[in-house]
Short mmCIF file of C-alpha atoms in Angstrom, two decimals:
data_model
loop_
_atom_site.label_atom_id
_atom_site.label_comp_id
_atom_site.label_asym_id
_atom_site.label_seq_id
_atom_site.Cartn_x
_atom_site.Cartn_y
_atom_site.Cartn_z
CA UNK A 337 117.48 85.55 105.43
CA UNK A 338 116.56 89.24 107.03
CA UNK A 339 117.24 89.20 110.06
CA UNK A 340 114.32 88.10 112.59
CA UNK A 341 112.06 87.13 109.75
CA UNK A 342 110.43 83.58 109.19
CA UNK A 343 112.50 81.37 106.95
CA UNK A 344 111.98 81.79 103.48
CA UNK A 345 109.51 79.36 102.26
CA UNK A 346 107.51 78.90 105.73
CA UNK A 347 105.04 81.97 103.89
CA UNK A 348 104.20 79.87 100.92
CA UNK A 349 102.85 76.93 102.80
CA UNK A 350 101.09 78.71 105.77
CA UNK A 351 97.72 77.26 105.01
CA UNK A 352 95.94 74.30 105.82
CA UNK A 353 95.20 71.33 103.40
CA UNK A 354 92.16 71.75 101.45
CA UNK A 355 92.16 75.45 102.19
CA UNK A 356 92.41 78.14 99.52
CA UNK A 357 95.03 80.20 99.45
CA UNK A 358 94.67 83.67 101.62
CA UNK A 359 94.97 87.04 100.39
CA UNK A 360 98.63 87.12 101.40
CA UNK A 361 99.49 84.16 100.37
CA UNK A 362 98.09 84.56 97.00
CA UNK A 363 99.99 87.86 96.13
CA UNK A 364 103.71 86.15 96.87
CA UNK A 365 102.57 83.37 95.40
CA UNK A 366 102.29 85.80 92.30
CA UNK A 367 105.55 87.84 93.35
CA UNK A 368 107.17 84.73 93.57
CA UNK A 369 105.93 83.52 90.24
CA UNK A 370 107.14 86.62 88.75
CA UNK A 371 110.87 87.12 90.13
CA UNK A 372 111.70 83.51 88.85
CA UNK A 373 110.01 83.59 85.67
CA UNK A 374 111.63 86.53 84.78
CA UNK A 375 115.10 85.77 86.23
CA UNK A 376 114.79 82.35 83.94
CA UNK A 377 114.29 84.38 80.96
CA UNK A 378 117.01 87.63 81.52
CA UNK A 379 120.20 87.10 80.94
CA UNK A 380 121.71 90.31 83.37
CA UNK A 381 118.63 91.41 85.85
CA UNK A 382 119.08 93.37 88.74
CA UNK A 383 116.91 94.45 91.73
CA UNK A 384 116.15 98.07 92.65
CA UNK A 385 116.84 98.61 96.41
CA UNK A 386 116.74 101.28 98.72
CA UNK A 387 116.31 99.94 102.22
CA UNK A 388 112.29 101.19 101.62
CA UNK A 389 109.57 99.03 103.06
CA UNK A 390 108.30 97.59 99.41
CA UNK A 391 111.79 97.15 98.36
CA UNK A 392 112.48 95.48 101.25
CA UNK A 393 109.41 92.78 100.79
CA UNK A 394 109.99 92.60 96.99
CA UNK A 395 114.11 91.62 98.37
CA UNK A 396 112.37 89.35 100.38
CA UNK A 397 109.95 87.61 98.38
CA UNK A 398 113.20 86.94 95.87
CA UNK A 399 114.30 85.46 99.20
CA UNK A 400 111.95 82.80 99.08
CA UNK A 401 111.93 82.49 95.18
CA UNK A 402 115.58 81.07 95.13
CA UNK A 403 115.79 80.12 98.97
CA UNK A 404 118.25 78.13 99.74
CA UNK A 405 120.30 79.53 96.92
CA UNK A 406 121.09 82.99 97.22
CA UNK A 407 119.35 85.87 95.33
CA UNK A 408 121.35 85.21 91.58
CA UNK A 409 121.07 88.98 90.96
CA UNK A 410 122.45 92.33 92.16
CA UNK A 411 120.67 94.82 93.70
CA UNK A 412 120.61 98.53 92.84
CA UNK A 413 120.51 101.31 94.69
CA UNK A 414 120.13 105.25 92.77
CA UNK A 415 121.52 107.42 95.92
CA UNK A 416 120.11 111.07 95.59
CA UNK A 417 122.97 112.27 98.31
CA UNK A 418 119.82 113.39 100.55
CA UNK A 419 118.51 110.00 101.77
CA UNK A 420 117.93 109.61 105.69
CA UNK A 421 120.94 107.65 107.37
CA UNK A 422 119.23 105.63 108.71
CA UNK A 423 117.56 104.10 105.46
CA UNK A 424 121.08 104.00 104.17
CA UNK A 425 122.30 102.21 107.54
CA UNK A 426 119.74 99.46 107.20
CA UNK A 427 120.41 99.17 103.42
CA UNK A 428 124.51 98.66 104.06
CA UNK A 429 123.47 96.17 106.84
CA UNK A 430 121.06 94.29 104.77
CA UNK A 431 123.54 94.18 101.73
CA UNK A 432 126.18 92.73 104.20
CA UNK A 433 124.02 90.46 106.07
CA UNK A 434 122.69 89.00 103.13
CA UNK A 435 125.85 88.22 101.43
CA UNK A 436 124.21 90.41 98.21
CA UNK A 437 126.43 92.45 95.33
CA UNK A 438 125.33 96.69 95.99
CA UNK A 439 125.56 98.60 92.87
CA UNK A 440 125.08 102.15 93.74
CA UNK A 441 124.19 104.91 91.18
CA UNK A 442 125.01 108.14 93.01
CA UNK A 443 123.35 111.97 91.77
CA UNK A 444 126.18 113.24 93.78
CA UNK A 445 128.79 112.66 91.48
CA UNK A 446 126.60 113.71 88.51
CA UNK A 447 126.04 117.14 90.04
CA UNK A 448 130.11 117.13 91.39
CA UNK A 449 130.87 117.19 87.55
CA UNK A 450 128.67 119.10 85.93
CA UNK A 451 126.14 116.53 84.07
CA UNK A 452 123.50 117.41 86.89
CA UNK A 453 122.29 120.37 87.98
CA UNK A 454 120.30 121.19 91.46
CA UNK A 455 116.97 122.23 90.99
CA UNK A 456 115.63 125.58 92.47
CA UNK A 457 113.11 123.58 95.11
CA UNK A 458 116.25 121.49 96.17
CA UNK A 459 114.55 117.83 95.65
CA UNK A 460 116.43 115.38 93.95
CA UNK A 461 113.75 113.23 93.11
CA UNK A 462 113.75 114.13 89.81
CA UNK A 463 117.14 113.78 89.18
CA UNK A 464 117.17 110.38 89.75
CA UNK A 465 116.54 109.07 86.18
CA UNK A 466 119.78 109.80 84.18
CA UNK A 467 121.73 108.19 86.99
CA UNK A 468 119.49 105.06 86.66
CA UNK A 469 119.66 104.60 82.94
CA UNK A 470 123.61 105.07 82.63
CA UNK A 471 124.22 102.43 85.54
CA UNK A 472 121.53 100.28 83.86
CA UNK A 473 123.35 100.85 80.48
CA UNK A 474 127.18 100.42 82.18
CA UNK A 475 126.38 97.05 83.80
CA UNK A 476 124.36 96.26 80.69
CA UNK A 477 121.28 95.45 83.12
CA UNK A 478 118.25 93.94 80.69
CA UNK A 479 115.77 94.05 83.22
CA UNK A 480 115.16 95.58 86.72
CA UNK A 481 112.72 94.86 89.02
CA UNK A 482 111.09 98.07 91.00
CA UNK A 483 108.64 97.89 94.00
CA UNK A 484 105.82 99.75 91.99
CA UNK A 485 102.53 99.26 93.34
CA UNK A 486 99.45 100.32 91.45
CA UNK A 487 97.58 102.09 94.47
CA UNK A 488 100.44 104.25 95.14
CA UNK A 489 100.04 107.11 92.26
CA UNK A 490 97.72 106.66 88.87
CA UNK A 491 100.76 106.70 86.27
CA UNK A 492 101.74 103.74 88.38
CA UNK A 493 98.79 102.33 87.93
CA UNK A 494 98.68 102.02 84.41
CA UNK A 495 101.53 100.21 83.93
CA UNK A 496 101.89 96.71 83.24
CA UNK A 497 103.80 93.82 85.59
CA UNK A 498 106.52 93.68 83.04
CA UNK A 499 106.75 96.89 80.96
CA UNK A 500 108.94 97.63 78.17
CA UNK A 501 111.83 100.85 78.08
CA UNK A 502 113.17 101.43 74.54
CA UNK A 503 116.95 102.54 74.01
CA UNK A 504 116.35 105.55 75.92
CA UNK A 505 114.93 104.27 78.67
CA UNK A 506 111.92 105.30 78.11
CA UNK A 507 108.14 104.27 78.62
CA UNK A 508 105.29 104.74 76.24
CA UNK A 509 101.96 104.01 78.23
CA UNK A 510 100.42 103.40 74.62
CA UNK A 511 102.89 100.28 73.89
CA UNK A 512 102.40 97.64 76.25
CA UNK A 513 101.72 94.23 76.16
CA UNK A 514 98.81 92.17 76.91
CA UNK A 515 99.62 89.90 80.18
CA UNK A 516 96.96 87.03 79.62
CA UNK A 517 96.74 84.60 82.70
CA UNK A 518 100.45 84.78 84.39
CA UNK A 519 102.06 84.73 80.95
CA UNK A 520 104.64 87.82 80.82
CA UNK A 521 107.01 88.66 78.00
CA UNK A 522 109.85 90.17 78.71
CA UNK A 523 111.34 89.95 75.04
CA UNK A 524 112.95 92.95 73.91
CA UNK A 525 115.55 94.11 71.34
CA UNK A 526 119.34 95.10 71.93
CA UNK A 527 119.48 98.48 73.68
CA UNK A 528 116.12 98.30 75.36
CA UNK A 529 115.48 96.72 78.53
CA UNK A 530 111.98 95.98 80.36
CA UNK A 531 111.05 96.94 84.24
CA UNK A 532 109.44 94.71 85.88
CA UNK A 533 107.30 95.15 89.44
CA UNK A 534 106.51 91.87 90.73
CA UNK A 535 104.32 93.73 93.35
CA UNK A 536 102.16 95.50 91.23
CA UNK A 537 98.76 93.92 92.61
CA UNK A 538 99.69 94.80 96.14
CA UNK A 539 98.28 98.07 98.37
CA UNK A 540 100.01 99.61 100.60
CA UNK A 541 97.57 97.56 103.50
CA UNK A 542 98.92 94.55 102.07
CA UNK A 543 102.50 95.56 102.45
CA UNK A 544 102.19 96.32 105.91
CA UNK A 545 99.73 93.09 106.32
CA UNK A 546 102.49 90.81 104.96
CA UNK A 547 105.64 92.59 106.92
CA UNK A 548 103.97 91.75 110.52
CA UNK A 549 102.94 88.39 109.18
CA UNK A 550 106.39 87.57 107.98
CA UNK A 551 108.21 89.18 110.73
CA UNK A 552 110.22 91.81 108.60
CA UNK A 553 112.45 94.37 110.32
CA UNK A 554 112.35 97.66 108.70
CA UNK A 555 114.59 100.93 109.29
CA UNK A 556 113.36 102.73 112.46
CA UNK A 557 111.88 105.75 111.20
CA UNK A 558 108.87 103.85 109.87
CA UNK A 559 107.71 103.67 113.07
CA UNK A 560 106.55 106.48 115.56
CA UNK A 561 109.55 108.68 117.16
CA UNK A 562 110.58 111.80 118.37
CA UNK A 563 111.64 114.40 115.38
CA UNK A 564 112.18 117.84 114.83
CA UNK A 565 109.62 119.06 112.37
CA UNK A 566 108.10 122.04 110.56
CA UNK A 567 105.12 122.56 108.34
CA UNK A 568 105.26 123.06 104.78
CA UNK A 569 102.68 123.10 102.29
CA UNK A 570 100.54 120.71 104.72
CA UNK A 571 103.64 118.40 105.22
CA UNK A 572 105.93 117.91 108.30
CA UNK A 573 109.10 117.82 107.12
CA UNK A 574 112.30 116.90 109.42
CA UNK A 575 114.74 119.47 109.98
CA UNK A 576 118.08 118.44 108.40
CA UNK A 577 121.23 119.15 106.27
CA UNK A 578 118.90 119.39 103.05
CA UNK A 579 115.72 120.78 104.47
CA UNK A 580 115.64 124.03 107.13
CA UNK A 581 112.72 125.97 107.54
CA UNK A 582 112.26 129.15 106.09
CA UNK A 583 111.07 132.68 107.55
CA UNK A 584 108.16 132.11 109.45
CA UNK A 585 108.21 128.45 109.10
CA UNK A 586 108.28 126.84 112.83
CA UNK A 587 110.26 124.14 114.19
CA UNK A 588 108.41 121.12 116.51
CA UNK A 589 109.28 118.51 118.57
CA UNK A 590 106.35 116.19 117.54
CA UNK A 591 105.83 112.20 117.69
CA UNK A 592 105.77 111.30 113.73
CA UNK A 593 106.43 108.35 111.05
CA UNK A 594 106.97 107.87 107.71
CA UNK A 595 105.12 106.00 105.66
CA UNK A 596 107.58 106.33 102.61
CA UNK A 597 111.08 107.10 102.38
CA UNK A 598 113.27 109.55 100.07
CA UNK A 599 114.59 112.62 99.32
CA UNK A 600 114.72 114.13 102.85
CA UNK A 601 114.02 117.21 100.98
CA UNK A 602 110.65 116.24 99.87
CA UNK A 603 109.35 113.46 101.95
CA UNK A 604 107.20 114.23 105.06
CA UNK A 605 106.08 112.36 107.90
CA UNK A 606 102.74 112.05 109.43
CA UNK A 607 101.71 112.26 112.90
CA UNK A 608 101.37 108.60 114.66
CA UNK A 609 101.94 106.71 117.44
CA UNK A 610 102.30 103.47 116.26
CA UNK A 611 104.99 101.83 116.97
CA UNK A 612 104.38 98.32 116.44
CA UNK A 613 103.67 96.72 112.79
CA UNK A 614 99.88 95.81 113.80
CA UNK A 615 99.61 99.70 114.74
CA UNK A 616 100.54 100.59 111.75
CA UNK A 617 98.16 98.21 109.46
CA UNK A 618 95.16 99.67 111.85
CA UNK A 619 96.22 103.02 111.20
CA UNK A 620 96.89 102.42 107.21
CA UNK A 621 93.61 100.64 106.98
CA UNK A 622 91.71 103.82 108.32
CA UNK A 623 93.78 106.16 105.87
CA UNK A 624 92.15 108.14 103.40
CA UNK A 625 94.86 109.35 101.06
CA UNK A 626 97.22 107.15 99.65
CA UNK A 627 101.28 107.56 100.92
CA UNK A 628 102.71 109.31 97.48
CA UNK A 629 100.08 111.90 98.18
CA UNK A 630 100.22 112.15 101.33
CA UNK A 631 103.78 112.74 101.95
CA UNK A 632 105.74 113.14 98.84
CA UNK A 633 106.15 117.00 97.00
CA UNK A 634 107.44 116.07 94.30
CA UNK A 635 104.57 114.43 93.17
CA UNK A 636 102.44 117.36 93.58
CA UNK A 637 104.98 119.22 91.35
CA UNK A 638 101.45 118.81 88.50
CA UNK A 639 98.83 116.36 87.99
CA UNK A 640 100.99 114.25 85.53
CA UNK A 641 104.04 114.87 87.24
CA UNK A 642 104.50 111.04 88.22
CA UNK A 643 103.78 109.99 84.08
CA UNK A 644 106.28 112.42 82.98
CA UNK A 645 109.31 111.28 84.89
CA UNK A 646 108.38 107.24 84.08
CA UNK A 647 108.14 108.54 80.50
CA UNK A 648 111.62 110.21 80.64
CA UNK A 649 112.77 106.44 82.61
CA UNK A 650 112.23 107.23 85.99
CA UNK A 651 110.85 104.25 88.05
#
């Protein structure tokens, strides 16, 4: 199990007799619902994780699916090469803890060689997708669960639990499939493969709701600490290896967080001083904007910006 969390299982049955189910416990008993009823029916699924907060719940929700078997699938991991350690030092420590099979897709070695190149703003967001569909294709993955929530961006929210990619990889918001009751269909012919996000109905409230209910540790930088920052296009982004400030762009010491993690190069942090998980549900609950727009660039790269890279096979 992660590390000072409840056991696996102690979630479902939280509630007293006679009692409907809570908020909470109604979406994993969904999640839950979904991981094995999809696992049952794919022959080669895998689970996409980065050491990010909903990747980290959707790991642990498949936790409690198969608990006390392990987690029959891999997990996968697309590594832009400008991820902050210490999301990668809590994914490596999870992996091992956990006894769970890393496959790592890296852009890296896709730029080392020519089949990449870097893009003028220096995010590698973007570059994310070919990586994806050639590991997906090389370890003949048929389905791949993501931690897509629908509040997060409005392509998002448009697509289905499971959602069909055709031989490219690609999704066609016009061709999905009606999910009736909790019937889902991940049929599909040879060469495509279907995505499924078996925390689709959750918010970003609920994610933080359910990580201090469950106990869930989380890398460090999700909660408030010390970082050099400067301002950029109403952003603070940290000073690092793959994003300096430019002329007339001023470094800070200032007290920050993130509430999502990526590309160093294009994710920013927001000012905060919680450092507990109940700080941070008070302070999500009181937010405004949502965290993709909030803190990510590359989403603001145009309106459809989001639907255009999930067309090409993005997440």
């Amino acid at each position: 199990m992660l590390e000072g969390a409840r056991t696996p299982g102690a979630g479902s049955a939280a509630y007293d007799r006679g009692r409907q189910l809570g908020l909470l416990d109604a979406l994993e008993a969904e999640s839950i619902l979904v991981i094995r009823e999809i696992a049952a029916e794919l022959e080669r699924p895998a689970l996409l994780f980065s050491g990010g907060k909903d990747s980290v719940v959707m790991l642990y929700l498949a936790r409690k699916a198969f608990w006390p078997a392990p987690i029959p699938f891999p997990v996968l991991h697309v590594d832009t090469g400008h991820n902050f350690p210490e999301v990668l030092t809590y994914r490596d420590e999870t992996v091992e803890r956990l006894g769970l099979r890393l496959v790592v897709a890296r852009v890296q070695d896709y730029v080392d060689d020519g089949r990449l190149r870097e893009r003028a703003d220096g995010t590698r967001n973007p570059l994310q997708t070919i990586p994806l569909l050639d590991a997906i294709a090389e370890h003949r993955f048929d389905g791949v669960f993501g931690g897509g929530r629908r509040d997060e961006e409005k392509a998002r929210a448009k697509e289905r639990i499971v959602s069909l990619r055709d031989a490219f990889g690609q999704w066609d918001p016009k061709n999905q499939r009606p999910e009736l009751w909790n019937l889902f269909n991940p049929r599909h012919r040879p060469g495509e493969h279907v995505r499924v996000f078996p925390i689709s109905n959750w918010t970003e409230l609920d994610i933080w709701r359910y990580i201090e209910r469950e106990g869930i540790p989380l890398a460090p930088l999700y909660y408030a600490h010390e970082r050099d920052v400067f301002r950029r296009d109403g952003m603070w982004l940290a000073v690092g290896p793959w994003s300096r400030p430019r002329d007339g762009e001023t470094v800070e010491r200032r007290l920050v967080r993130y509430r999502t993690v990526g590309d160093m190069s294009c994710t920013g942090a927001v000012e905060s001083r919680a450092t507990t998980n109940a700080d941070i549900v008070l302070e999500v609950a009181a937010s405004t904007l949502t965290e993709r727009g909030a803190t990510r660039a590359d989403d603001r790269l145009s309106e459809a910006a989001m639907e255009d890279r999930k067309k090409e096979g993005y997440f």
